[in-house]
Amino acid sequence: MLLRNLPHKILKVLLLIAVNSTPALAEEFVVQDIRVQGLQRLTPGTVFNYLPIEAGETFNDQVSIEAVRALFKTGFFDDVRLERDGNVLVIIVKERPTMGSVTIEGNKDIKTEDLMKGLKQSGFAEGRVFDQSQLDRLEQELQRQYFSAGKYAVKIKSKITPLDNNRVGVAIDISEGKAARIKQINIVGNQSYPEDDLRDAFELTPPTLFSFFTKSDQYSREKLSGDLETLRSHYLDHGYVNFSIDSTQVSLTPDKKDIYITINITEGEQYTVSGVKLAGELIVPEEELFPLISVQNGGLFSRKDITDSSTRITDRLGSDGYAFANVNSIPDIDEKEKTVGLTFFVDPGKRVYVQRVMFTGNTRTRDEVLRREMRQQEAGWIATPQVERGKVRLQRLGYFKEVNVETPAVAGSADQVDVNYTVEEKPFGNFLAGIGFSQSQGLIFQTSVTQDNFLGSGSRVQVAFNNSEVNRRLSLGYLNPYYTIDGISRGFNVNYQDTDYEDFGSLDYDSRIWGGGVNFGIPISEFNFIFTSLNYENTEISPDRFSSYLRRFIDKYDDQFNILRLGVSYAYDTRNKAILPESGVMHQIGSEVGLPSFGSSLEFAKLSYKLQWFHPIWRDFILAARGELGYGLGLFDTDELPVFENFYTGGPRSVRGYEENRLGPRDLNGQPFGGNIETTGGVELIFPVPFLKDLDSVRIAAFADVGNVFISDCSDYSDLFVTQV
């Protein structure tokens, strides 16, 4: 029992001593044969491969030591003995057991599959030789991981159970305990800023009302390191060149439930910038580089401004093909005057050319669909903004969950790189059939077949049927985003729609519309687009009950119309994604004209302006703003905007918090009928969804909306409506 508890290394030494002190083995002899005893799992050939002696060679003390050492080094054996039977060398071994099963129980913070993956990577898995020392190291590593997550009360126990065929079962039982909570965070040495202001930027906090949700009061070594860097950045960005964190004490109470953190700092004094210079190999003229530097003479020293300036200069050089340029800021500190002179040293390196642009992960999307979105061309020098623009354009297609780009150097070349885009495809086509409920449309039955990337060509094909309490719609559509090689898109559509506007929150009438049309999209630059469309519609309206406004319109213009719509719009769009963007802006100015056509027709014009703006402010938090203006009027023989062309607001798509389409003027029966002027807007703070980090699929936001619709000349309708909501 005593020998079993000795460490393996000590046991090996004792065995070597035992071997060397054996008189029978001390005598030299010529080995005629080698015999192995005690094997269960391994083959004799495995043992022979590790032996430093073969039949016909002389056995002596040195060979004995080397043989035992070599066999123990394999890790296969718990015991090795060498004996002599005549001129036969007998090797008697005791194999270490293999692991028949490995189980982990009690873990919650770390997933079992993650733990098992880590065990396999370290060689601790079913079928492998069991090594107690390896298990001890794994227990220590698990404990370290839990300690770093603030769970100091964790207990890890392992149980080894003998199994048949020289196997063992390993069961690791983890009692995680509760995470230690941060009771207090103290900052000592601050003179210029209140302690509360400094702590506000920390991710770690004492318990708050939302700590159960944010887990900010659970200690983590990584989070503390991040908070210390935040503290250091705050001072270095405000001129404190000699700021230092002298020490950090993390104290744990005896019951391992509470943690006290004390941070000792030395602020030093504020320094200003005495001058800014450029040095090195200035491939780009100074007059182009100096505007990229945000550090100003006489201003406070700021590490952030210096870093941002270096990044902008690097990007500028990268746009000219110097992808591996280095821009280092060299400070010259004057302790007496409390100033810092800054020199930005530019090392452009060699101009780099692109050998190939390649794509991986597009199993269904054709290569040409991705390649036509590229702005970086092969055989030209690399322009990093163009490489990134290619990534954004792929994201905007909507075909991919994720897009990544790398620029590895070409082997054996100092001035060539490849540009490798890796994409993860979304399901392109879907068949939808179901029943749902909408706030504005009630019970909905719908079925549709949509292929956003038809046969991997990038074209969109849609056949949809929608039937709800409000709307019955059948539509067929096709869009080719690259009708021409220059990126002009062309689409066709045919549709039929029957709508009950009373349930839609408007006047009590039904409309039936059928028609079709063609549309084109014309890119005039990287971010500027023109869209045109020409559609024919046959529209019929029929009141369900009396409406003063509707009856006046029908008596004047009829109840069935042929409308030829001509639409032209301009858009400036820098958003990084078309759906749920995270950054960028979109301005859109649109116009639509109802042209004279055969039969009973209506002539009108509508102008609109739309704004969407997105800006990341901190981590996954995004500030967004939107606005929309609209104006419509009748043309020629049509004195007013047709009733079914009026603008409506209210509801989840315009002014949230109000019923759908309920804002604006109402008729004598209290029914809203919209207006020819629309103004809506809103701001949002978009923040991460708890336990769901994928912002591409869902978002939540705090918002404030404003808006309404109006009639430009109320005198014409004074006898038809009673109020403006």
XYZ file of C-alpha atoms in Angstrom:
725
model
C 0.000 0.000 0.000
C 2.864 2.373 0.757
C 4.436 1.896 -2.691
C 1.107 2.546 -4.403
C 0.890 5.971 -2.834
C 4.417 6.975 -3.853
C 4.732 9.331 -6.850
C 5.529 7.560 -10.112
C 8.922 9.197 -10.517
C 10.039 8.005 -7.050
C 8.677 4.541 -7.812
C 10.714 4.445 -11.056
C 13.882 5.285 -9.138
C 13.212 2.525 -6.597
C 12.633 0.038 -9.392
C 15.866 1.057 -11.082
C 17.727 0.591 -7.810
C 16.079 -2.806 -7.387
C 17.106 -3.809 -10.874
C 20.688 -2.673 -10.420
C 20.975 -4.461 -7.085
C 19.768 -7.784 -8.488
C 22.801 -10.127 -8.590
C 21.281 -12.232 -11.363
C 21.089 -9.228 -13.696
C 24.496 -7.865 -12.820
C 26.167 -10.594 -14.852
C 26.680 -9.976 -18.531
C 25.337 -12.490 -21.021
C 24.424 -12.742 -24.643
C 20.673 -12.615 -25.117
C 19.465 -15.514 -27.233
C 15.750 -14.613 -26.923
C 13.445 -12.062 -25.302
C 10.165 -13.038 -23.672
C 7.466 -10.651 -22.407
C 5.038 -11.596 -19.666
C 2.018 -9.783 -18.198
C 0.652 -8.212 -21.363
C -3.117 -7.869 -21.623
C -3.808 -5.142 -24.123
C -0.511 -4.457 -25.791
C 1.326 -6.772 -28.179
C 4.899 -7.993 -27.607
C 5.910 -6.107 -30.731
C 5.015 -2.810 -28.986
C 7.415 -3.668 -26.144
C 10.186 -4.747 -28.557
C 9.922 -1.396 -30.378
C 10.952 0.461 -27.228
C 13.694 -1.931 -26.026
C 17.328 -0.817 -26.530
C 18.459 -4.463 -26.964
C 17.798 -7.280 -29.418
C 18.521 -11.011 -29.512
C 22.212 -11.666 -30.120
C 23.372 -8.547 -28.198
C 25.098 -8.465 -24.814
C 23.036 -7.596 -21.740
C 24.721 -5.669 -18.918
C 23.930 -3.159 -16.148
C 23.754 -0.154 -18.491
C 21.392 -1.934 -20.866
C 19.225 -2.903 -17.885
C 18.868 0.713 -16.775
C 18.123 1.931 -20.291
C 15.516 -0.806 -20.878
C 13.600 -0.043 -17.690
C 13.772 3.690 -18.344
C 12.526 3.287 -21.933
C 9.560 1.118 -20.944
C 8.498 3.422 -18.108
C 8.794 6.401 -20.416
C 6.077 4.988 -22.677
C 3.529 5.560 -19.906
C 1.980 2.150 -20.585
C 3.161 0.364 -17.437
C 2.798 0.598 -13.668
C 5.603 -1.945 -13.029
C 8.548 -3.298 -15.033
C 10.888 -6.129 -13.944
C 13.762 -7.764 -15.808
C 14.691 -11.395 -15.117
C 16.959 -14.019 -16.694
C 15.951 -17.522 -17.649
C 19.174 -19.086 -18.928
C 20.116 -16.880 -21.853
C 16.560 -15.654 -22.263
C 15.759 -12.115 -21.099
C 12.345 -12.147 -19.417
C 10.480 -8.825 -19.195
C 7.634 -8.863 -16.688
C 5.271 -5.890 -16.925
C 2.089 -4.680 -15.316
C 0.049 -2.580 -17.690
C -1.623 0.595 -16.560
C -5.405 0.382 -16.834
C -7.226 2.146 -19.644
C -10.172 4.445 -19.113
C -13.393 2.614 -19.891
C -15.560 5.640 -19.111
C -15.144 9.312 -18.254
C -18.105 11.205 -16.765
C -18.518 14.740 -15.426
C -21.372 15.779 -13.138
C -22.391 18.903 -11.253
C -21.050 21.468 -13.740
C -23.354 24.322 -14.773
C -21.163 27.296 -15.654
C -19.000 25.281 -18.042
C -20.819 23.041 -20.513
C -20.120 19.323 -20.370
C -19.315 19.161 -24.085
C -16.739 21.931 -23.659
C -15.123 20.111 -20.734
C -15.060 16.781 -22.593
C -13.537 18.461 -25.624
C -10.801 19.927 -23.440
C -10.139 16.540 -21.830
C -9.789 14.865 -25.214
C -7.395 17.534 -26.438
C -5.202 16.881 -23.398
C -5.263 13.110 -24.034
C -7.650 12.259 -21.187
C -10.443 10.282 -22.840
C -12.057 6.858 -23.064
C -9.675 4.217 -24.432
C -6.554 6.124 -23.308
C -4.148 4.905 -20.615
C -5.132 6.174 -17.180
C -2.554 8.462 -15.543
C -3.271 9.664 -12.025
C -0.832 12.571 -12.286
C -2.599 13.765 -15.424
C -5.936 13.638 -13.615
C -4.461 15.692 -10.765
C -3.321 18.362 -13.215
C -6.750 18.449 -14.841
C -8.417 18.966 -11.469
C -6.080 21.873 -10.753
C -6.833 23.426 -14.144
C -10.593 23.090 -13.582
C -10.218 24.724 -10.192
C -8.253 27.576 -11.759
C -11.001 28.156 -14.323
C -13.671 28.347 -11.634
C -11.505 30.632 -9.509
C -11.129 33.009 -12.460
C -14.947 33.102 -12.673
C -15.191 34.042 -8.981
C -16.332 30.632 -7.725
C -13.864 30.129 -4.906
C -16.036 27.599 -3.073
C -15.773 25.076 -5.901
C -14.988 21.507 -4.927
C -13.752 18.935 -7.423
C -13.587 15.266 -6.520
C -12.646 12.321 -8.704
C -13.617 8.723 -8.165
C -11.770 5.843 -9.828
C -13.789 2.641 -10.188
C -12.076 -0.629 -11.312
C -13.705 -2.305 -14.318
C -13.089 -5.618 -16.042
C -10.291 -6.175 -18.591
C -7.877 -3.890 -16.733
C -10.036 -0.803 -17.166
C -11.195 1.938 -14.826
C -14.111 4.329 -14.784
C -13.299 7.947 -14.009
C -16.096 10.074 -12.506
C -15.390 13.760 -11.906
C -17.886 15.381 -9.538
C -17.968 19.182 -9.452
C -19.676 21.195 -6.739
C -19.503 24.702 -8.150
C -20.901 26.613 -5.204
C -22.014 30.203 -5.496
C -19.902 32.869 -7.105
C -18.312 35.319 -4.709
C -19.967 38.736 -4.914
C -18.109 42.016 -5.047
C -18.917 43.843 -1.857
C -16.859 46.954 -2.469
C -14.462 48.519 -4.990
C -12.121 51.188 -3.647
C -9.807 53.432 -5.661
C -7.036 55.002 -3.595
C -4.907 57.897 -4.819
C -7.339 59.694 -7.114
C -7.223 63.470 -6.812
C -8.603 64.829 -10.091
C -11.709 62.668 -10.541
C -14.329 61.487 -8.042
C -14.167 57.802 -7.248
C -17.773 57.271 -8.332
C -17.078 58.726 -11.795
C -14.120 56.396 -12.280
C -16.089 53.345 -11.152
C -18.991 54.169 -13.492
C -16.880 53.016 -16.438
C -16.129 49.641 -14.799
C -17.787 46.443 -15.888
C -17.453 45.060 -12.365
C -19.686 46.710 -9.772
C -20.972 46.098 -6.246
C -24.504 44.622 -6.176
C -27.087 46.748 -7.993
C -30.747 46.420 -8.877
C -29.849 44.733 -12.189
C -26.916 42.617 -11.007
C -28.962 39.437 -11.194
C -29.294 40.125 -14.906
C -25.919 41.668 -15.806
C -23.811 39.548 -13.394
C -21.678 42.652 -12.912
C -21.166 41.870 -9.205
C -19.587 38.470 -9.936
C -15.825 38.687 -9.765
C -13.828 37.720 -12.836
C -10.095 38.113 -13.274
C -10.556 38.918 -16.958
C -13.180 41.583 -16.222
C -10.961 43.149 -13.578
C -8.093 43.315 -16.072
C -10.427 45.025 -18.523
C -11.553 47.534 -15.887
C -7.955 48.338 -14.960
C -7.219 49.018 -18.621
C -10.314 51.230 -18.793
C -9.029 53.179 -15.789
C -5.572 53.504 -17.325
C -7.043 54.644 -20.655
C -9.160 57.282 -18.935
C -6.114 58.957 -17.399
C -3.855 58.546 -20.429
C -6.577 60.052 -22.633
C -6.744 63.114 -20.368
C -3.091 64.057 -20.267
C -1.782 62.014 -17.327
C 1.332 60.647 -19.009
C 2.882 59.257 -15.814
C -0.267 57.626 -14.503
C 0.332 54.224 -12.940
C -1.599 51.505 -11.135
C 0.657 50.754 -8.186
C -1.127 47.694 -6.844
C -4.404 45.803 -6.880
C -5.611 43.833 -3.884
C -8.434 41.330 -4.172
C -9.523 40.174 -0.706
C -11.825 37.224 -0.093
C -13.805 36.906 3.117
C -13.284 33.699 5.146
C -16.672 32.329 4.067
C -15.614 32.844 0.395
C -18.804 34.784 -0.334
C -17.686 38.414 -0.557
C -14.816 40.124 -2.363
C -13.238 43.485 -1.652
C -11.169 45.121 -4.410
C -8.711 47.924 -3.692
C -6.892 49.721 -6.526
C -3.975 51.981 -5.618
C -3.059 54.555 -8.263
C -0.717 57.467 -8.823
C -2.180 60.119 -11.107
C 0.827 62.300 -11.765
C 0.351 65.616 -13.560
C -1.341 66.568 -16.805
C 0.803 67.073 -19.888
C 0.064 69.054 -23.025
C 1.295 68.505 -26.586
C 4.162 70.829 -27.515
C 4.431 69.846 -31.170
C 3.584 67.240 -33.810
C 5.966 66.084 -36.548
C 6.071 63.475 -39.276
C 9.202 61.460 -39.977
C 10.280 58.382 -41.883
C 9.559 57.530 -45.496
C 6.685 59.802 -46.446
C 5.226 58.090 -49.507
C 2.134 60.270 -49.148
C 2.749 64.056 -49.011
C 2.674 65.675 -45.574
C -0.183 67.955 -46.555
C -2.373 64.839 -46.973
C -1.229 63.185 -43.751
C -1.414 66.104 -41.305
C -5.235 66.444 -41.606
C -5.470 62.811 -40.469
C -3.782 63.655 -37.153
C -6.279 64.658 -34.461
C -3.577 65.609 -31.919
C -3.347 69.387 -31.637
C -0.520 71.622 -30.436
C -1.306 72.912 -26.975
C -4.006 70.317 -26.402
C -3.985 67.691 -23.691
C -2.001 64.540 -24.373
C -4.407 61.753 -25.367
C -3.387 58.198 -26.090
C -6.692 57.602 -27.876
C -6.125 60.513 -30.267
C -2.596 59.286 -30.943
C -3.773 55.743 -31.646
C -6.616 56.958 -33.869
C -4.225 59.204 -35.784
C -1.798 56.342 -36.359
C -4.657 54.153 -37.554
C -5.893 56.772 -40.029
C -2.398 57.249 -41.457
C -1.998 53.461 -41.727
C -5.336 53.186 -43.528
C -4.339 55.986 -45.878
C -1.134 54.160 -46.790
C -3.110 50.928 -47.097
C -5.341 52.499 -49.721
C -2.215 52.967 -51.867
C -1.120 49.347 -51.545
C 1.104 49.574 -48.455
C -0.804 46.929 -46.524
C 1.946 46.267 -43.997
C 2.761 49.882 -43.173
C 3.746 50.738 -39.599
C 3.122 54.125 -38.034
C 4.642 54.523 -34.580
C 4.255 57.553 -32.350
C 7.465 58.544 -30.562
C 6.933 60.838 -27.525
C 9.515 63.343 -26.316
C 8.569 64.093 -22.704
C 9.693 67.320 -21.053
C 9.276 66.696 -17.334
C 10.097 70.297 -16.466
C 7.605 71.983 -18.780
C 5.053 69.147 -18.520
C 4.811 68.842 -22.282
C 5.099 66.035 -24.838
C 6.437 66.397 -28.344
C 5.074 63.778 -30.727
C 6.735 62.385 -33.821
C 4.786 59.999 -36.052
C 7.382 57.771 -37.697
C 6.098 56.292 -40.953
C 7.472 53.014 -42.291
C 5.376 52.131 -45.369
C 7.197 48.900 -46.160
C 6.837 47.445 -49.620
C 3.869 48.062 -51.855
C 1.812 44.874 -51.821
C -0.041 43.379 -54.765
C -2.983 40.983 -54.765
C -2.299 37.637 -56.417
C -5.751 36.082 -56.081
C -9.170 36.850 -54.604
C -10.744 33.622 -53.374
C -13.978 32.545 -51.706
C -14.763 29.617 -49.412
C -18.001 28.474 -47.837
C -20.236 29.292 -50.822
C -21.449 25.781 -51.511
C -24.545 26.948 -53.413
C -23.841 30.537 -54.409
C -21.980 30.836 -57.697
C -18.521 32.336 -57.596
C -19.518 35.096 -60.013
C -22.246 36.311 -57.617
C -19.601 37.015 -54.970
C -16.902 38.170 -57.356
C -19.039 40.883 -58.947
C -19.385 42.516 -55.508
C -15.629 42.921 -55.176
C -13.936 46.301 -55.313
C -10.420 44.886 -54.870
C -9.141 43.482 -58.153
C -6.557 40.778 -58.741
C -3.069 41.754 -59.976
C -3.495 45.323 -58.672
C -1.978 46.733 -55.519
C -4.028 46.094 -52.416
C -6.302 48.831 -51.118
C -7.503 47.921 -47.652
C -10.654 50.115 -47.836
C -11.660 48.271 -51.003
C -11.074 44.902 -49.337
C -13.337 45.934 -46.449
C -15.899 47.345 -48.858
C -16.086 43.949 -50.538
C -16.898 42.416 -47.164
C -19.674 44.954 -46.547
C -21.166 44.372 -49.996
C -21.280 40.625 -49.363
C -23.017 41.241 -46.031
C -25.575 43.487 -47.717
C -26.598 40.705 -50.108
C -28.444 39.009 -47.257
C -27.325 35.546 -48.378
C -24.791 34.955 -45.606
C -24.870 34.645 -41.826
C -21.263 35.727 -41.514
C -18.551 37.127 -43.766
C -14.846 37.243 -42.854
C -11.813 38.323 -44.839
C -8.103 37.600 -44.466
C -5.063 38.755 -46.454
C -2.350 36.096 -45.981
C 1.045 36.645 -47.581
C 1.878 34.498 -50.607
C 4.521 31.923 -49.700
C 7.931 32.833 -51.081
C 6.928 36.414 -51.943
C 7.546 39.573 -49.950
C 5.130 41.798 -51.874
C 2.123 39.624 -52.694
C -0.947 38.599 -50.737
C -4.125 36.660 -51.369
C -7.504 38.053 -50.338
C -9.593 35.233 -48.878
C -13.290 35.763 -48.109
C -14.980 33.120 -45.956
C -18.774 33.076 -45.951
C -21.399 31.075 -44.093
C -24.525 30.714 -46.185
C -28.077 31.214 -44.970
C -30.968 29.117 -46.266
C -31.754 30.917 -49.528
C -35.120 29.469 -50.325
C -38.057 28.842 -48.066
C -41.549 27.506 -48.309
C -43.845 29.129 -45.797
C -47.333 27.980 -44.951
C -48.996 28.867 -41.704
C -51.517 30.693 -39.606
C -50.612 33.770 -37.593
C -51.980 36.844 -35.908
C -51.075 40.474 -36.585
C -51.946 43.544 -34.544
C -53.160 45.311 -37.664
C -54.422 42.400 -39.790
C -55.858 39.957 -37.279
C -55.834 36.255 -38.146
C -53.567 35.542 -41.125
C -53.257 32.534 -43.393
C -50.307 32.745 -45.700
C -48.216 30.625 -47.971
C -45.231 31.639 -50.052
C -42.291 30.264 -51.953
C -39.317 32.622 -51.912
C -35.869 32.090 -53.347
C -33.592 35.054 -52.567
C -30.682 33.438 -54.369
C -32.366 31.415 -57.070
C -30.144 28.474 -58.056
C -27.189 30.373 -56.601
C -27.481 33.065 -59.291
C -28.291 35.986 -56.981
C -31.714 36.493 -58.579
C -34.820 36.674 -56.393
C -37.999 34.762 -57.219
C -41.157 34.970 -55.120
C -44.646 33.501 -55.291
C -46.792 34.543 -52.327
C -50.390 34.205 -51.223
C -51.645 36.013 -48.128
C -55.154 35.795 -46.725
C -56.114 37.651 -43.543
C -59.101 39.460 -42.076
C -57.818 42.635 -43.725
C -55.890 41.615 -46.807
C -56.007 39.029 -49.556
C -52.937 39.215 -51.757
C -51.374 37.161 -54.538
C -48.052 38.295 -55.956
C -45.433 37.046 -58.370
C -42.034 38.692 -58.501
C -38.626 38.362 -60.100
C -35.501 40.494 -59.614
C -32.143 40.177 -61.323
C -29.701 42.435 -59.414
C -27.168 42.252 -62.249
C -29.269 42.602 -65.376
C -26.215 44.265 -66.922
C -22.531 43.775 -66.139
C -22.459 47.309 -64.702
C -24.825 46.323 -61.879
C -28.123 47.644 -63.224
C -30.952 45.579 -61.735
C -34.246 44.730 -63.385
C -37.362 43.280 -61.866
C -40.902 42.309 -62.824
C -43.980 41.943 -60.653
C -47.599 40.882 -61.047
C -50.030 41.193 -58.161
C -53.629 41.081 -57.040
C -54.829 42.592 -53.761
C -58.208 42.868 -52.030
C -58.170 45.004 -48.879
C -60.769 45.887 -46.233
C -59.572 49.295 -45.066
C -61.881 49.495 -42.045
C -60.043 46.631 -40.369
C -56.841 48.303 -41.483
C -57.666 51.303 -39.301
C -59.005 53.553 -42.041
C -62.259 54.460 -43.762
C -64.829 51.698 -44.159
C -64.351 50.660 -47.781
C -62.959 47.773 -49.820
C -60.392 48.090 -52.578
C -59.478 45.648 -55.303
C -56.221 46.171 -57.182
C -54.598 44.132 -59.898
C -51.669 45.037 -62.073
C -47.991 44.645 -62.725
C -44.871 46.482 -63.704
C -41.156 46.649 -64.241
C -38.441 48.350 -62.202
C -34.752 49.188 -62.607
C -31.993 50.026 -60.136
C -29.048 52.056 -61.433
C -25.860 52.481 -59.354
C -24.218 55.829 -60.143
C -21.388 55.443 -57.605
C -20.421 53.192 -54.717
C -23.008 54.692 -52.364
C -25.440 56.477 -54.699
C -28.309 54.803 -56.539
C -31.254 55.718 -58.734
C -34.371 53.539 -58.858
C -37.094 53.748 -61.486
C -40.357 51.871 -61.897
C -43.365 51.833 -64.186
C -46.496 50.040 -62.972
C -50.033 49.693 -64.222
C -52.861 49.240 -61.721
C -56.582 48.745 -62.075
C -58.165 49.953 -58.829
C -61.774 49.607 -57.728
C -63.151 50.942 -54.429
C -66.530 50.225 -52.863
C -67.798 51.757 -49.586
C -69.210 49.402 -46.975
C -70.994 52.205 -45.163
C -71.440 55.961 -45.444
C -68.363 58.164 -45.201
C -68.686 61.857 -46.014
C -65.127 62.071 -47.263
C -65.276 58.869 -49.315
C -68.703 59.616 -50.804
C -67.505 63.067 -51.892
C -64.491 61.520 -53.619
C -66.520 58.831 -55.474
C -69.156 61.301 -56.627
C -66.411 63.502 -58.059
C -64.046 60.933 -59.635
C -65.851 57.539 -59.934
C -65.054 54.289 -58.119
C -62.850 52.466 -60.662
C -59.574 53.745 -62.090
C -56.715 52.879 -64.395
C -53.467 54.194 -62.912
C -50.101 54.312 -64.635
C -47.436 54.942 -61.982
C -44.004 56.306 -62.790
C -41.574 56.245 -59.888
C -38.101 57.755 -59.620
C -36.032 57.824 -56.435
C -32.491 58.571 -55.366
C -30.709 56.889 -52.437
C -27.426 57.464 -50.654
C -26.724 54.344 -48.610
C -23.653 53.552 -46.491
C -25.317 51.039 -44.158
C -23.226 47.936 -43.476
C -26.266 45.666 -43.878
C -29.564 45.950 -45.681
C -31.453 44.236 -42.841
C -30.834 45.154 -39.190
C -27.783 47.320 -39.897
C -25.330 48.309 -37.174
C -23.701 51.376 -38.731
C -24.109 53.789 -41.601
C -26.738 56.142 -42.968
C -29.373 55.987 -45.668
C -30.998 59.033 -47.316
C -33.751 58.383 -49.838
C -35.636 60.965 -51.879
C -38.533 59.513 -53.824
C -41.146 60.697 -56.259
C -44.134 58.990 -57.812
C -46.451 60.340 -60.475
C -49.819 59.031 -61.588
C -49.775 59.606 -65.347
C -52.801 60.145 -67.569
C -53.950 56.813 -69.003
C -56.902 55.329 -70.852
C -60.355 55.221 -69.349
C -61.047 56.715 -65.938
C -57.690 57.768 -64.542
C -56.278 59.820 -61.696
C -53.274 62.098 -61.964
C -51.283 62.857 -58.856
C -47.752 63.291 -57.530
C -46.140 62.179 -54.284
C -42.774 63.230 -52.871
C -41.058 61.597 -49.936
C -37.841 61.702 -47.937
C -36.600 58.913 -45.654
C -33.666 58.832 -43.270
C -32.078 55.943 -41.374
C -28.981 56.456 -39.231
C -27.073 53.904 -37.145
C -24.025 54.477 -34.956
C -22.342 52.019 -32.546
C -21.749 53.786 -29.234
C -20.416 51.098 -26.880
C -19.890 47.366 -27.358
C -23.121 46.007 -28.892
C -25.148 49.136 -28.064
C -26.307 51.078 -31.127
C -27.924 54.501 -31.368
C -30.377 54.796 -34.252
C -32.512 57.574 -35.656
C -35.084 57.690 -38.424
C -37.314 60.222 -40.099
C -39.843 60.387 -42.899
C -41.515 63.270 -44.717
C -44.189 62.952 -47.358
C -46.264 65.285 -49.502
C -48.873 64.534 -52.149
C -51.159 66.519 -54.423
C -53.478 66.067 -57.365
C -52.460 66.984 -60.924
C -54.346 68.206 -63.997
C -58.028 67.262 -63.665
C -57.504 65.653 -60.247
C -57.850 68.361 -57.584
C -56.675 66.331 -54.618
C -54.619 63.305 -53.678
C -56.744 60.162 -54.217
C -58.169 58.751 -51.007
C -56.309 55.446 -51.364
C -53.008 57.326 -51.863
C -53.222 59.246 -48.581
C -50.470 58.948 -46.010
C -51.287 57.159 -42.748
C -49.391 57.004 -39.456
C -49.696 55.193 -36.170
C -48.707 51.647 -35.281
C -45.527 49.589 -35.074
C -44.124 50.792 -38.413
C -44.473 54.546 -37.839
C -45.488 55.952 -34.448
C -45.396 53.117 -31.961
C -47.802 53.251 -29.051
C -50.774 54.214 -31.258
C -53.172 51.952 -33.086
C -52.414 51.176 -36.699
C -53.184 54.129 -39.027
C -55.257 55.926 -36.381
C -53.480 59.287 -36.330
C -54.572 62.259 -38.410
C -57.874 63.844 -39.449
C -61.164 61.968 -39.089
C -64.465 62.253 -40.916
C -67.866 62.984 -39.382
C -68.137 59.364 -38.265
C -64.787 59.527 -36.490
C -63.033 57.422 -39.107
C -59.403 58.407 -39.963
C -58.799 59.025 -43.653
C -55.136 60.067 -43.634
C -53.714 63.180 -45.230
C -51.498 64.487 -47.981
C -48.690 65.539 -45.588
C -46.785 63.086 -43.403
C -44.114 63.698 -40.750
C -42.727 60.901 -38.589
C -39.484 60.293 -36.763
C -37.894 58.520 -33.856
C -34.747 57.611 -31.973
C -33.773 54.192 -30.622
C -31.205 52.707 -28.322
C -30.619 49.180 -29.572
C -29.021 46.891 -27.013
C -28.067 43.204 -26.766
C -30.761 40.643 -26.180
C -30.156 38.767 -22.908
C -28.634 35.340 -23.531
C -28.787 35.956 -27.285
C -25.743 37.647 -28.793
C -26.674 37.294 -32.458
C -27.863 40.765 -33.481
C -28.503 39.504 -37.030
C -31.595 37.635 -35.936
C -33.376 39.740 -33.305
C -33.116 43.102 -31.583
C -34.689 44.922 -28.667
C -34.657 48.676 -28.230
C -35.835 51.590 -26.152
C -37.463 54.168 -28.432
C -39.246 57.489 -28.689
C -41.458 58.199 -31.729
C -43.231 61.302 -33.006
C -45.395 61.936 -36.046
C -48.728 62.713 -37.602
C -50.478 63.318 -40.933
C -52.178 66.519 -42.043
C -54.241 68.045 -44.810
C -52.510 70.989 -46.479
C -55.698 72.989 -47.184
C -58.259 72.252 -44.502
C -60.730 74.782 -45.923
C -61.615 72.357 -48.708
C -62.583 69.700 -46.142
C -64.013 71.770 -43.275
C -67.418 70.218 -43.682
C -66.052 66.676 -43.942
C -63.956 66.074 -40.850
C -64.340 66.844 -37.182
C -60.921 66.489 -35.548
C -57.188 66.098 -35.971
C -55.629 63.415 -33.708
